[in-house]
Short mmCIF file of C-alpha atoms in Angstrom, two decimals:
data_model
loop_
_atom_site.label_atom_id
_atom_site.label_comp_id
_atom_site.label_asym_id
_atom_site.label_seq_id
_atom_site.Cartn_x
_atom_site.Cartn_y
_atom_site.Cartn_z
CA MET A 1 13.42 5.28 -121.64
CA ASN A 2 15.49 4.32 -124.84
CA SER A 3 19.19 4.66 -125.16
CA PHE A 4 20.83 7.77 -126.23
CA GLY A 5 22.42 8.38 -129.61
CA THR A 6 25.67 7.55 -131.07
CA SER A 7 26.75 11.37 -131.17
CA MET A 8 26.92 11.84 -127.46
CA TRP A 9 29.97 13.23 -126.20
CA SER A 10 31.53 14.48 -122.93
CA LEU A 11 32.46 17.62 -121.15
CA THR A 12 35.03 17.65 -118.70
CA PRO A 13 36.63 20.21 -116.20
CA HIS A 14 39.18 20.76 -118.60
CA ASP A 15 36.68 22.34 -120.93
CA PHE A 16 35.02 24.66 -118.36
CA ASP A 17 37.23 27.81 -118.90
CA SER A 18 36.52 27.50 -122.69
CA LEU A 19 32.63 26.99 -121.89
CA ALA A 20 32.81 30.21 -119.78
CA ALA A 21 34.69 32.27 -122.45
CA GLY A 22 32.08 31.09 -125.13
CA ALA A 23 29.11 31.81 -122.70
CA ALA A 24 30.28 35.55 -122.00
CA LEU A 25 30.42 36.20 -125.69
CA LEU A 26 26.97 34.60 -126.31
CA GLY A 27 25.41 36.56 -123.59
CA SER A 28 25.29 39.64 -125.85
CA GLY A 29 26.27 41.97 -123.01
CA GLY A 30 23.62 40.09 -120.49
CA GLY A 31 23.16 36.74 -118.89
CA GLY A 32 24.98 37.86 -115.58
CA ASP A 33 28.63 37.20 -114.48
CA GLY A 34 29.93 34.06 -115.81
CA ARG A 35 32.89 34.19 -113.34
CA ILE A 36 30.44 33.10 -110.56
CA GLY A 37 29.65 29.85 -112.61
CA GLN A 38 33.49 29.39 -113.29
CA ASN A 39 34.11 29.46 -109.30
CA LEU A 40 31.20 26.98 -108.90
CA LEU A 41 32.34 24.80 -111.43
CA SER A 42 35.92 24.75 -109.65
CA ILE A 43 34.24 22.36 -107.02
CA VAL A 44 33.52 19.75 -109.67
CA PRO A 45 36.02 16.67 -109.18
CA PRO A 46 38.71 16.87 -111.98
CA GLU A 47 37.78 13.34 -113.05
CA THR A 48 34.16 14.22 -113.72
CA SER A 49 32.77 13.69 -117.10
CA VAL A 50 29.29 15.20 -118.18
CA ALA A 51 27.52 13.37 -120.96
CA VAL A 52 26.11 15.75 -123.49
CA VAL A 53 23.32 14.66 -125.99
CA PRO A 54 22.30 16.33 -129.30
CA ALA A 55 18.70 17.57 -129.20
CA ASP A 56 17.96 15.51 -132.12
CA GLU A 57 19.16 12.32 -130.71
CA LEU A 58 17.27 12.49 -127.49
CA PRO A 59 14.90 9.54 -126.72
CA ASP A 60 11.19 10.36 -127.58
CA ASP A 61 10.37 9.72 -123.98
CA ALA A 62 13.49 11.28 -122.39
CA SER A 63 12.30 13.62 -119.63
CA VAL A 64 14.01 16.86 -119.97
CA VAL A 65 13.84 19.79 -117.10
CA HIS A 66 15.43 23.27 -117.77
CA VAL A 67 17.55 24.88 -114.98
CA GLY A 68 19.07 28.30 -114.43
CA THR A 69 19.25 30.93 -111.82
CA VAL A 70 16.76 34.13 -111.59
CA GLY A 71 16.93 37.28 -109.99
CA SER A 72 19.06 40.26 -109.61
CA PRO A 73 22.68 39.97 -111.06
CA ASP A 74 24.07 41.66 -107.89
CA VAL A 75 22.25 39.53 -105.22
CA VAL A 76 23.61 36.48 -107.30
CA SER A 77 27.09 37.65 -107.11
CA GLU A 78 26.90 38.04 -103.31
CA ARG A 79 24.98 34.96 -102.34
CA LEU A 80 26.42 31.57 -102.79
CA LEU A 81 24.58 29.19 -105.22
CA ASP A 82 24.26 25.72 -104.35
CA PRO A 83 23.84 22.86 -107.00
CA ALA A 84 21.68 21.14 -104.69
CA ASP A 85 18.99 23.95 -104.77
CA PHE A 86 18.90 23.41 -108.53
CA ALA A 87 18.50 19.63 -108.37
CA ARG A 88 15.75 20.19 -105.78
CA ALA A 89 13.98 22.38 -108.16
CA ALA A 90 14.25 20.21 -111.13
CA GLU A 91 13.15 17.28 -109.24
CA THR A 92 10.16 19.16 -107.89
CA VAL A 93 9.10 19.98 -111.36
CA ALA A 94 9.48 16.61 -112.69
CA GLU A 95 7.32 15.13 -109.85
CA LEU A 96 4.75 17.66 -110.83
CA VAL A 97 4.31 16.16 -114.37
CA GLY A 98 4.84 12.50 -113.04
CA ARG A 99 8.36 11.94 -114.22
CA ASP A 100 11.79 11.74 -113.42
CA VAL A 101 14.77 13.92 -114.43
CA ASP A 102 16.45 12.01 -117.16
CA VAL A 103 18.38 14.87 -118.84
CA ILE A 104 19.13 18.55 -117.76
CA GLY A 105 18.36 21.38 -120.38
CA CYS A 106 19.75 24.68 -120.44
CA ILE A 107 17.63 27.77 -120.36
CA GLU A 108 19.97 30.24 -121.98
CA ILE A 109 23.58 29.50 -123.32
CA GLY A 110 24.49 33.02 -122.83
CA GLY A 111 26.35 33.98 -119.66
CA LEU A 112 25.99 32.46 -116.13
CA ASN A 113 23.02 29.92 -116.84
CA ALA A 114 25.08 28.02 -119.45
CA LEU A 115 27.42 27.09 -116.60
CA ILE A 116 24.88 26.48 -113.99
CA SER A 117 23.22 23.77 -116.28
CA VAL A 118 26.46 21.94 -116.59
CA LEU A 119 26.85 22.25 -112.75
CA VAL A 120 23.43 20.76 -112.19
CA SER A 121 23.97 18.00 -114.64
CA ALA A 122 27.33 17.14 -113.00
CA HIS A 123 25.49 17.28 -109.40
CA ILE A 124 22.61 14.97 -110.58
CA GLY A 125 24.64 12.76 -112.66
CA VAL A 126 22.50 12.84 -115.73
CA PRO A 127 23.19 13.98 -119.24
CA ILE A 128 22.77 17.59 -120.61
CA VAL A 129 21.32 18.52 -123.84
CA ASP A 130 23.69 19.97 -126.54
CA GLY A 131 21.28 23.04 -126.92
CA ASP A 132 19.44 25.87 -125.03
CA LEU A 133 16.05 27.65 -125.51
CA MET A 134 17.42 31.01 -126.12
CA GLY A 135 20.51 30.92 -128.36
CA ARG A 136 22.00 33.84 -126.27
CA ALA A 137 20.68 35.59 -123.09
CA PHE A 138 17.42 37.06 -122.77
CA PRO A 139 15.61 38.74 -119.71
CA ARG A 140 12.39 36.74 -119.48
CA ILE A 141 11.73 32.92 -119.22
CA HIS A 142 9.21 32.98 -121.79
CA MET A 143 11.47 34.23 -124.50
CA THR A 144 12.36 30.76 -125.68
CA LEU A 145 12.23 28.62 -128.69
CA LEU A 146 9.54 26.44 -126.94
CA SER A 147 7.35 29.49 -126.36
CA ALA A 148 7.71 30.43 -130.02
CA HIS A 149 6.35 26.98 -130.86
CA GLY A 150 3.39 27.31 -128.23
CA ARG A 151 4.75 25.55 -125.44
CA GLU A 152 3.98 26.92 -121.86
CA CYS A 153 6.95 27.52 -119.27
CA ALA A 154 5.04 26.30 -116.56
CA PRO A 155 5.05 24.18 -114.17
CA LEU A 156 8.12 25.91 -112.68
CA SER A 157 9.55 25.67 -109.25
CA LEU A 158 11.94 28.08 -107.48
CA VAL A 159 14.16 27.19 -104.54
CA SER A 160 15.77 29.87 -102.22
CA PRO A 161 19.15 29.76 -100.60
CA SER A 162 17.19 29.01 -97.39
CA ARG A 163 15.75 25.98 -99.13
CA ASP A 164 12.32 27.34 -99.41
CA VAL A 165 10.21 25.80 -102.41
CA ALA A 166 7.74 27.72 -104.41
CA VAL A 167 5.75 26.29 -107.50
CA LEU A 168 3.89 28.15 -109.96
CA LYS A 169 1.68 25.56 -111.96
CA ASP A 170 0.26 27.71 -114.75
CA GLY A 171 -0.44 31.15 -116.12
CA SER A 172 0.04 33.44 -119.04
CA PRO A 173 3.58 34.51 -119.75
CA ARG A 174 2.74 38.13 -118.41
CA ARG A 175 1.20 36.65 -115.18
CA LEU A 176 3.90 34.26 -114.69
CA GLU A 177 6.56 36.87 -114.95
CA ALA A 178 4.83 38.96 -112.58
CA MET A 179 4.56 36.17 -109.95
CA LEU A 180 7.97 34.87 -110.54
CA SER A 181 9.26 38.40 -109.83
CA ALA A 182 7.28 38.80 -106.78
CA VAL A 183 8.53 35.24 -105.44
CA VAL A 184 12.05 35.89 -106.21
CA SER A 185 11.96 39.07 -104.23
CA SER A 186 10.36 37.38 -101.41
CA MET A 187 13.29 34.92 -101.41
CA GLY A 188 15.75 37.66 -101.16
CA GLY A 189 16.32 38.55 -104.69
CA ALA A 190 17.68 35.35 -106.38
CA ALA A 191 16.57 31.67 -106.64
CA ALA A 192 17.22 28.56 -108.33
CA LEU A 193 14.83 28.07 -111.27
CA ALA A 194 13.56 24.79 -112.81
CA VAL A 195 11.29 25.23 -115.91
CA TYR A 196 9.84 23.74 -119.19
CA PRO A 197 9.58 20.12 -118.30
CA VAL A 198 9.32 18.38 -121.55
CA LEU A 199 10.07 15.13 -123.42
CA GLY A 200 12.70 14.63 -125.79
CA GLU A 201 10.43 14.38 -128.76
CA GLU A 202 9.45 18.11 -128.17
CA LEU A 203 13.11 19.47 -128.36
CA GLN A 204 13.56 17.37 -131.47
CA GLN A 205 10.92 19.38 -133.41
CA ILE A 206 11.92 23.05 -132.78
CA GLY A 207 14.96 24.09 -134.59
CA MET A 208 17.36 23.83 -131.80
CA GLY A 209 20.91 24.17 -132.61
CA PRO A 210 23.85 22.46 -130.94
CA SER A 211 24.45 25.66 -128.57
CA LEU A 212 26.54 23.85 -125.95
CA SER A 213 29.01 22.67 -128.83
CA HIS A 214 28.91 26.03 -130.27
CA CYS A 215 29.62 27.93 -126.96
CA LEU A 216 32.53 25.52 -126.37
CA ASP A 217 34.17 25.82 -130.01
CA ILE A 218 33.97 29.80 -129.93
CA GLY A 219 35.34 29.92 -126.47
CA ARG A 220 38.22 27.71 -127.46
CA ALA A 221 38.71 29.90 -130.46
CA PHE A 222 38.54 33.12 -128.18
CA ARG A 223 41.12 31.79 -125.88
CA ARG A 224 43.56 30.62 -128.24
CA ASN A 225 43.52 34.00 -130.01
CA VAL A 226 42.83 36.37 -127.17
CA HIS A 227 46.04 38.17 -127.65
CA SER A 228 45.38 38.95 -131.21
CA LYS A 229 44.38 42.28 -132.62
CA THR A 230 40.65 42.74 -131.68
CA THR A 231 39.56 42.81 -135.36
CA GLU A 232 41.24 39.60 -136.01
CA LEU A 233 40.04 37.99 -132.91
CA ILE A 234 36.45 38.68 -134.26
CA ASP A 235 37.23 36.45 -137.50
CA PHE A 236 38.52 33.66 -135.20
CA ILE A 237 35.36 33.51 -133.39
CA GLY A 238 33.30 33.62 -136.48
CA GLY A 239 32.06 37.16 -135.97
CA GLN A 240 31.03 39.87 -138.37
CA LEU A 241 32.74 43.37 -137.64
CA VAL A 242 30.13 46.25 -137.36
CA ALA A 243 32.22 49.12 -135.72
CA GLU A 244 35.19 50.03 -134.07
CA GLY A 245 36.28 53.30 -132.28
CA ALA A 246 35.62 55.01 -128.94
CA ILE A 247 32.57 55.18 -126.97
CA GLU A 248 31.43 58.85 -127.08
CA GLU A 249 28.24 58.89 -125.36
CA VAL A 250 26.32 56.60 -122.98
CA ARG A 251 22.63 57.36 -122.39
CA ASN A 252 20.89 55.40 -119.69
CA GLY A 253 17.00 55.14 -119.43
CA ASN A 254 14.32 52.09 -119.93
CA LEU A 255 15.97 51.72 -123.24
CA SER A 256 19.71 52.55 -123.00
CA SER A 257 22.13 53.40 -125.90
CA LEU A 258 25.70 53.90 -126.44
CA THR A 259 27.43 55.75 -129.39
CA VAL A 260 30.94 54.38 -131.00
CA VAL A 261 32.47 56.87 -133.25
CA ASN A 262 35.02 55.68 -135.71
CA ASP A 263 38.49 56.57 -134.99
CA LEU A 264 38.66 58.64 -138.38
CA ARG A 265 35.13 59.98 -137.54
CA ARG A 266 33.77 58.61 -140.83
CA SER A 267 30.69 56.84 -139.29
CA ALA A 268 29.04 56.56 -135.91
CA ALA A 269 27.41 53.27 -134.45
CA ARG A 270 24.46 53.46 -132.01
CA ILE A 271 23.88 50.28 -129.88
CA ASP A 272 20.59 50.10 -127.90
CA PHE A 273 20.38 47.89 -124.87
CA MET A 274 18.39 47.06 -121.74
CA ASP A 275 19.54 44.01 -120.01
CA GLU A 276 21.59 42.84 -123.28
CA PHE A 277 22.58 44.46 -126.43
CA LEU A 278 19.55 44.66 -128.62
CA ALA A 279 20.04 46.55 -131.92
CA VAL A 280 22.85 48.34 -133.94
CA THR A 281 22.46 50.90 -136.35
CA VAL A 282 25.55 52.61 -138.11
CA ASP A 283 24.95 56.36 -139.63
CA GLY A 284 21.21 55.64 -138.81
CA ALA A 285 20.94 52.44 -140.98
CA PRO A 286 19.62 49.23 -139.08
CA VAL A 287 22.49 46.65 -139.14
CA ALA A 288 21.67 43.89 -136.49
CA SER A 289 18.98 43.39 -134.10
CA THR A 290 17.85 40.67 -131.61
CA PRO A 291 17.72 37.76 -131.68
CA GLU A 292 21.01 38.22 -133.51
CA ILE A 293 23.98 38.22 -130.97
CA ILE A 294 25.74 41.61 -130.56
CA ILE A 295 29.01 41.84 -128.73
CA VAL A 296 31.20 44.80 -127.66
CA LEU A 297 34.94 43.82 -126.93
CA ASP A 298 37.24 46.14 -125.09
CA ARG A 299 40.19 46.85 -127.52
CA THR A 300 42.58 47.06 -124.76
CA THR A 301 42.04 43.72 -123.31
CA ASN A 302 39.86 41.90 -125.95
CA ARG A 303 37.35 41.27 -122.80
CA PRO A 304 33.58 41.14 -123.87
CA LEU A 305 31.94 43.83 -122.07
CA ARG A 306 28.41 43.51 -120.33
CA CYS A 307 25.79 46.22 -120.47
CA ASN A 308 26.48 47.68 -117.21
CA GLU A 309 30.31 47.98 -118.16
CA VAL A 310 30.27 50.23 -120.88
CA THR A 311 31.57 53.82 -120.25
CA ARG A 312 32.49 56.79 -122.10
CA GLY A 313 36.06 56.90 -123.46
CA LEU A 314 36.42 53.03 -123.95
CA SER A 315 38.02 51.79 -127.02
CA VAL A 316 35.96 49.22 -128.41
CA VAL A 317 34.88 46.68 -131.33
CA VAL A 318 31.47 45.99 -132.03
CA SER A 319 30.69 42.67 -133.73
CA THR A 320 27.63 40.32 -134.32
CA LEU A 321 27.76 36.54 -133.94
CA PRO A 322 25.66 34.20 -136.00
CA ASN A 323 22.31 32.96 -134.73
CA ILE A 324 22.53 29.41 -133.23
CA HIS A 325 18.69 28.46 -133.55
CA GLU A 326 16.13 28.56 -136.31
CA TRP A 327 13.60 30.73 -134.93
CA PRO A 328 10.00 30.09 -136.58
CA GLU A 329 8.15 32.57 -138.34
CA GLY A 330 6.33 35.31 -136.13
CA ALA A 331 9.05 34.73 -133.44
CA LEU A 332 10.13 38.33 -133.60
CA SER A 333 7.09 39.37 -131.68
CA LEU A 334 8.47 37.21 -128.86
CA VAL A 335 12.34 37.77 -129.02
CA GLY A 336 12.85 40.58 -131.68
CA PRO A 337 13.10 44.36 -131.28
CA GLU A 338 9.26 44.88 -130.69
CA ALA A 339 9.28 42.50 -127.93
CA PHE A 340 11.21 45.35 -126.22
CA GLY A 341 9.24 48.27 -127.48
CA MET A 342 11.58 48.99 -130.32
CA ASP A 343 11.18 49.65 -134.00
CA VAL A 344 14.53 49.58 -135.76
CA GLY A 345 13.25 48.89 -139.46
CA GLU A 346 14.83 46.28 -141.69
CA CYS A 347 18.44 44.97 -141.00
#
């Protein structure tokens, strides 16, 4: 393998709280509880330095394996995650394709998995890619830039908290999702995942933005200005204000929604969501939709809310954040509203 580029930088434990803050925002209401990742990262020695490599400076022959946790958020919050399980999963996948693990990749920059990838990189002692495969959080492992460019996610490996190892070598996205769900269920509802073993040259060509850097930057801006007025905080993190007011209604179902009514009742915004916030309309007009990042901040605390935390009566601000990645033409069928059975029209 060739040497890494000159733009490589280092991530240290001093950065972890800001990284967690950014990941909570980029989760778009999903991605699991990042506080679990923060607790896990607290075991990393303070002198640790994690090398971060821009995707476009990866050596062509660098072997990259992407890691994350998969399963029920409730189970993940109750069962201790072990970085050794993720390392074993990554090494298993690398062996299947006849390579070592040179670099760790992040499946999704939103929520818990952004922190898991850093934890695994520190544990193994290899660099991490300054990028991710989703640019936010998504519920399915094929909702990625690599899939949008025709790359299969298999082979993949799962490691349970009991150290059981399962391998899925190939299959269509739909069948892999079904098998993945069944295996994770048999493992107690959560597991360490390694997926998308690729070479550096593949990540150079897919429009991957520097999402780890971006996550850290907006996390730092958020923490510096967390006591500002919420609408001003949105400006500091580079967001675009969509609506502010009280949550008047929450409807739960396969596709859930919440309605935010403007303080002066001049307009109403509806946010549709499943595991993540997916689309916003204001007075019936489409404003934003996935893969755009939609965030809902509690105006009392300025804390970003997850989808399972929105309740009637909360005073909130709704905002969007810019896309991190360049999604190819046709990707909306994979990560846009239609992938969730929605038709929101033109934004």
